[in-house]
Amino acid sequence: MHPAFSVIGFTVASGAGYGLFILLVLAEVYGFADIDVPVALSSGLLALVLISGGLLSSTLHLANPKNAWRAFFRFRTSWLSREGVFAVLFYPAALLYLIGVYVNDAQPNGLVSFVGLSAVVIALATVFSTGMIYGCLKTIRQWNTALTPTNYILLALATGSVLLVMILAFADKDINAMAGIAIALLALGAIAKAIYYFWVRTVTGPTINTATGFTRAKVRLLDTGHTAGTFLTQEFGYQAPMSLLTQLRVVVFALGFAVPAALLAFMILGLPSGLVALVGVVAMFAGIAAERWLFFAEARHVINLYHGAQHT
């Protein structure tokens, strides 16, 4: 599949925003990080900026943005519709929670906690719906797996947790508990991603034989149906060099998981934080952007069988 940078920016930014907001609420409600009003407001506003920026970026991928409103009315059958509805519902819950934290000076309050946890549920539903937009497509075997929404949720939580550690560090708060959680989430994200990469290497999907129904001998395409590229070949037949794919996988694990986890570990051991956390965030975003590019570039639509591919 052709990697569209607008969708890559959308999924990376909005995922990090939802993850940051989820970890902020859980840390404030359950008290495993020192969340005061400045930290809550700066984290909440950064999360909303990332989510809004990502949603705006996604509109660049629409062929007819003026018709986007129609997607909201297909909730029963469309994961895209569910994602849009949940994304809209998230804003009032998130804003009410931030107002409640500000009014109560970040002190424990049952109503504020209920509103915050409601926003957490909606945020998780939004990220899950984003993953299922791809996970439900049976025509692309690399996406049609439970690993897809799992990766989206884990990477959103991992990126959000590293962002929250950075904000705590700049606010001169104790980061140890949150950094430990972030390292655990980064480890889970790396394991899930490694399983996904191992799984996509195994050819289990349709082949040109099964697609044509001739299964007793090897089917070979003698000629393509087009003398020039078409929308199908350009959008669904994207091919990247294998060497580039391999190098980017190294980038994913090095910058997306190993470097931020190592920097967080050094911070727990006493390395001055703030700028170190910022370096970890920059490395993490570079690695996760590469991961999202690979997610699209490695996907093979079944239509490629009719353009010469032996399998997808």
XYZ file of C-alpha atoms in Angstrom:
312
model
C 0.000 0.000 0.000
C 1.193 3.508 -0.747
C 2.316 5.159 2.531
C 0.492 8.500 2.791
C 2.339 10.914 5.081
C -0.929 12.555 6.124
C -2.199 9.242 7.544
C 1.201 8.471 9.091
C 1.197 11.872 10.814
C -2.397 11.360 11.919
C -1.923 7.940 13.489
C 1.392 8.790 15.184
C 0.294 12.174 16.579
C -3.241 11.253 17.614
C -2.090 7.941 19.085
C 0.506 9.728 21.229
C -2.101 12.305 22.260
C -4.646 9.700 23.342
C -1.927 7.712 25.114
C -0.728 10.817 26.965
C -4.246 11.691 28.102
C -4.961 8.114 29.227
C -1.755 7.954 31.311
C -2.396 11.443 32.727
C -5.857 10.497 34.029
C -4.722 7.131 35.407
C -1.717 8.740 37.118
C -3.881 11.438 38.678
C -6.731 9.135 39.733
C -4.582 6.294 41.090
C -1.754 8.495 42.352
C 1.304 6.821 40.828
C 2.715 10.184 39.715
C 2.733 13.666 41.239
C 0.101 15.377 39.098
C -0.615 18.982 40.068
C -2.603 21.582 38.131
C 0.272 22.833 35.911
C 1.284 19.270 34.978
C -2.346 18.238 34.329
C -3.106 21.259 32.172
C 0.156 21.144 30.192
C -0.231 17.381 29.598
C -3.918 17.646 28.743
C -3.454 20.551 26.362
C -0.482 18.881 24.663
C -2.607 15.739 24.227
C -5.458 17.750 22.688
C -3.035 19.564 20.352
C -1.562 16.247 19.168
C -5.017 14.706 18.680
C -6.408 17.744 16.856
C -3.294 18.083 14.682
C -3.527 14.419 13.768
C -7.219 14.646 12.902
C -6.597 17.705 10.721
C -3.714 15.900 9.021
C -6.019 12.970 8.206
C -8.345 15.230 6.214
C -5.537 15.770 3.682
C -5.927 12.110 2.715
C -9.612 12.442 1.854
C -10.480 12.659 -1.830
C -13.572 14.758 -1.035
C -13.164 16.345 2.445
C -16.534 18.079 2.052
C -18.217 14.671 2.249
C -16.405 13.608 5.433
C -19.489 14.320 7.541
C -21.280 11.421 5.837
C -18.921 8.962 7.558
C -20.451 9.789 10.952
C -23.723 8.137 9.942
C -22.338 4.645 9.283
C -21.627 3.787 12.917
C -23.182 0.306 12.799
C -21.066 -0.916 9.894
C -17.943 1.255 9.650
C -14.898 1.401 11.930
C -14.038 4.743 10.312
C -17.406 6.066 11.446
C -16.890 4.699 14.964
C -13.455 6.317 15.106
C -14.926 9.677 14.089
C -17.824 9.498 16.568
C -15.581 8.463 19.469
C -13.057 11.181 18.541
C -15.777 13.824 18.729
C -17.185 12.440 22.006
C -13.706 12.523 23.541
C -13.392 16.332 23.471
C -16.188 17.288 25.915
C -15.184 14.537 28.357
C -11.514 15.570 28.211
C -12.258 19.285 28.609
C -14.645 18.651 31.530
C -11.958 16.568 33.230
C -9.306 19.277 32.818
C -11.730 21.940 34.110
C -12.534 19.696 37.074
C -8.849 19.188 37.879
C -8.275 22.948 37.703
C -11.288 23.816 39.900
C -10.410 21.161 42.520
C -6.690 22.009 42.458
C -5.904 18.416 41.375
C -7.301 17.021 44.625
C -9.164 13.659 44.693
C -12.763 14.097 43.549
C -15.195 11.319 42.624
C -17.027 13.209 39.903
C -13.826 14.449 38.249
C -12.356 10.941 38.390
C -15.522 9.515 36.795
C -15.371 12.050 33.967
C -11.649 11.403 33.485
C -12.067 7.620 33.404
C -14.951 8.052 30.935
C -12.562 10.008 28.695
C -10.044 7.156 29.071
C -12.617 4.604 27.859
C -13.552 6.798 24.896
C -9.876 7.358 24.035
C -9.192 3.604 24.082
C -12.267 3.021 21.906
C -10.995 5.623 19.437
C -7.520 4.086 19.156
C -9.022 0.587 18.866
C -11.326 1.800 16.092
C -8.352 3.314 14.254
C -6.571 -0.038 14.382
C -9.691 -1.901 13.270
C -10.046 0.331 10.188
C -7.053 -1.635 8.897
C -7.508 -4.823 10.906
C -10.934 -5.583 9.390
C -9.695 -5.547 5.769
C -9.644 -9.169 4.616
C -8.097 -8.139 1.284
C -4.814 -7.246 3.035
C -3.552 -10.215 5.039
C -0.758 -8.188 6.735
C -3.425 -6.016 8.403
C -6.218 -8.565 8.880
C -5.049 -9.721 12.320
C -5.682 -8.951 15.988
C -2.047 -7.805 16.126
C -3.022 -4.619 14.272
C -5.314 -3.015 16.915
C -3.050 -4.456 19.623
C -0.051 -2.633 18.161
C -2.005 0.605 17.796
C -3.085 0.551 21.443
C 0.327 -0.452 22.824
C 2.210 2.135 20.756
C -0.253 4.863 21.731
C 0.230 4.072 25.425
C 4.016 3.774 25.058
C 4.418 7.096 23.244
C 2.005 8.815 25.628
C 3.871 7.511 28.679
C 7.234 8.816 27.422
C 5.633 12.210 26.782
C 4.246 12.273 30.332
C 7.690 11.426 31.747
C 9.135 14.375 29.800
C 6.504 16.751 31.213
C 7.090 15.467 34.766
C 10.840 15.894 34.298
C 10.537 19.506 33.108
C 8.171 20.174 36.053
C 10.899 18.827 38.399
C 8.643 16.012 39.649
C 9.578 12.474 40.662
C 9.640 10.481 37.422
C 10.680 7.045 38.691
C 7.263 5.328 38.778
C 6.104 6.800 35.457
C 9.464 6.068 33.795
C 9.211 2.442 34.971
C 5.727 2.162 33.468
C 6.978 3.750 30.229
C 9.853 1.259 29.985
C 7.404 -1.620 30.503
C 5.069 -0.262 27.809
C 7.984 0.236 25.397
C 9.057 -3.371 26.031
C 5.519 -4.653 25.400
C 5.285 -2.552 22.236
C 8.625 -3.911 20.967
C 7.593 -7.531 21.675
C 4.228 -7.067 19.935
C 5.947 -5.435 16.946
C 8.513 -8.239 16.724
C 5.680 -10.814 16.726
C 3.920 -8.834 13.970
C 7.061 -8.704 11.795
C 7.607 -12.443 12.287
C 3.956 -13.143 11.450
C 3.853 -11.094 8.232
C 6.876 -13.026 6.882
C 4.811 -16.222 6.789
C 2.827 -16.465 3.573
C -0.640 -17.678 4.554
C -2.855 -15.549 2.316
C -4.186 -16.026 -1.188
C -1.900 -16.812 -4.118
C -2.376 -16.331 -7.832
C -3.310 -20.026 -7.981
C -6.092 -19.758 -5.419
C -7.268 -16.477 -6.922
C -7.680 -17.988 -10.386
C -8.861 -21.384 -9.168
C -6.072 -23.265 -10.989
C -4.364 -25.095 -8.152
C -2.731 -28.111 -9.876
C 0.135 -26.218 -11.512
C 1.985 -22.947 -11.126
C 0.097 -20.036 -12.684
C 2.196 -17.359 -14.326
C 0.974 -14.016 -15.645
C 2.022 -13.613 -19.305
C 1.110 -9.955 -19.619
C -0.491 -7.222 -17.555
C -3.789 -5.649 -18.437
C -2.343 -2.144 -18.567
C 0.405 -0.460 -20.560
C 0.818 2.263 -17.927
C 0.344 2.677 -14.217
C -3.185 3.007 -12.851
C -4.681 4.086 -9.542
C -4.720 0.440 -8.458
C -1.064 -0.195 -9.272
C 0.074 3.090 -7.735
C -2.055 3.003 -4.563
C -2.278 -0.760 -3.912
C 0.905 -1.975 -5.636
C 3.527 0.073 -3.798
C 6.901 -1.675 -3.773
C 9.887 -0.647 -1.649
C 13.408 -2.134 -1.843
C 13.906 -4.996 0.610
C 17.129 -3.392 1.872
C 15.198 -0.229 2.796
C 12.544 -2.255 4.634
C 15.224 -4.087 6.615
C 17.039 -0.858 7.526
C 13.828 0.796 8.659
C 12.993 -2.172 10.885
C 16.318 -1.583 12.643
C 15.375 2.102 12.994
C 12.012 1.135 14.494
C 13.518 -0.984 17.255
C 16.569 1.260 17.849
C 14.938 4.705 17.898
C 11.357 3.726 18.658
C 12.028 1.431 21.621
C 15.663 0.897 22.667
C 16.937 4.499 22.838
C 13.967 5.984 24.769
C 13.903 2.969 27.136
C 17.649 3.294 27.806
C 17.376 7.043 28.432
C 14.458 6.507 30.830
C 16.486 3.878 32.678
C 19.405 6.318 33.017
C 16.975 8.927 34.359
C 15.778 6.486 37.020
C 19.422 5.917 37.974
C 19.917 9.644 38.480
C 20.907 11.111 35.111
C 19.680 14.744 34.977
C 16.291 14.651 33.252
C 14.411 17.265 31.181
C 16.586 17.489 28.082
C 17.376 13.775 28.288
C 13.649 13.024 28.251
C 13.231 15.379 25.288
C 15.905 13.475 23.344
C 14.037 10.269 24.155
C 10.777 11.739 22.848
C 12.395 12.888 19.580
C 14.004 9.471 19.040
C 10.734 7.708 19.864
C 8.708 9.760 17.378
C 11.296 9.122 14.640
C 11.143 5.388 15.293
C 7.348 5.198 15.496
C 7.006 7.250 12.288
C 9.261 4.682 10.581
C 7.121 1.895 12.052
C 3.960 3.449 10.662
C 5.576 3.947 7.217
C 6.529 0.254 7.177
C 2.999 -0.697 8.257
C 1.685 0.705 4.982
C 4.653 -0.085 2.716
C 4.692 -3.789 3.628
C 0.942 -4.297 3.146
C 0.039 -6.216 -0.026
C -3.489 -5.844 -1.394
C -4.951 -8.928 -3.050
C -5.356 -6.945 -6.295
C -1.587 -7.403 -6.820
C -2.249 -11.037 -7.786
C -3.717 -9.755 -11.060
C -0.643 -7.613 -11.706
C 1.999 -10.340 -11.525
C 2.439 -11.074 -7.800
C 2.548 -14.806 -6.939
C 1.179 -14.203 -3.448
C 0.274 -11.409 -1.066
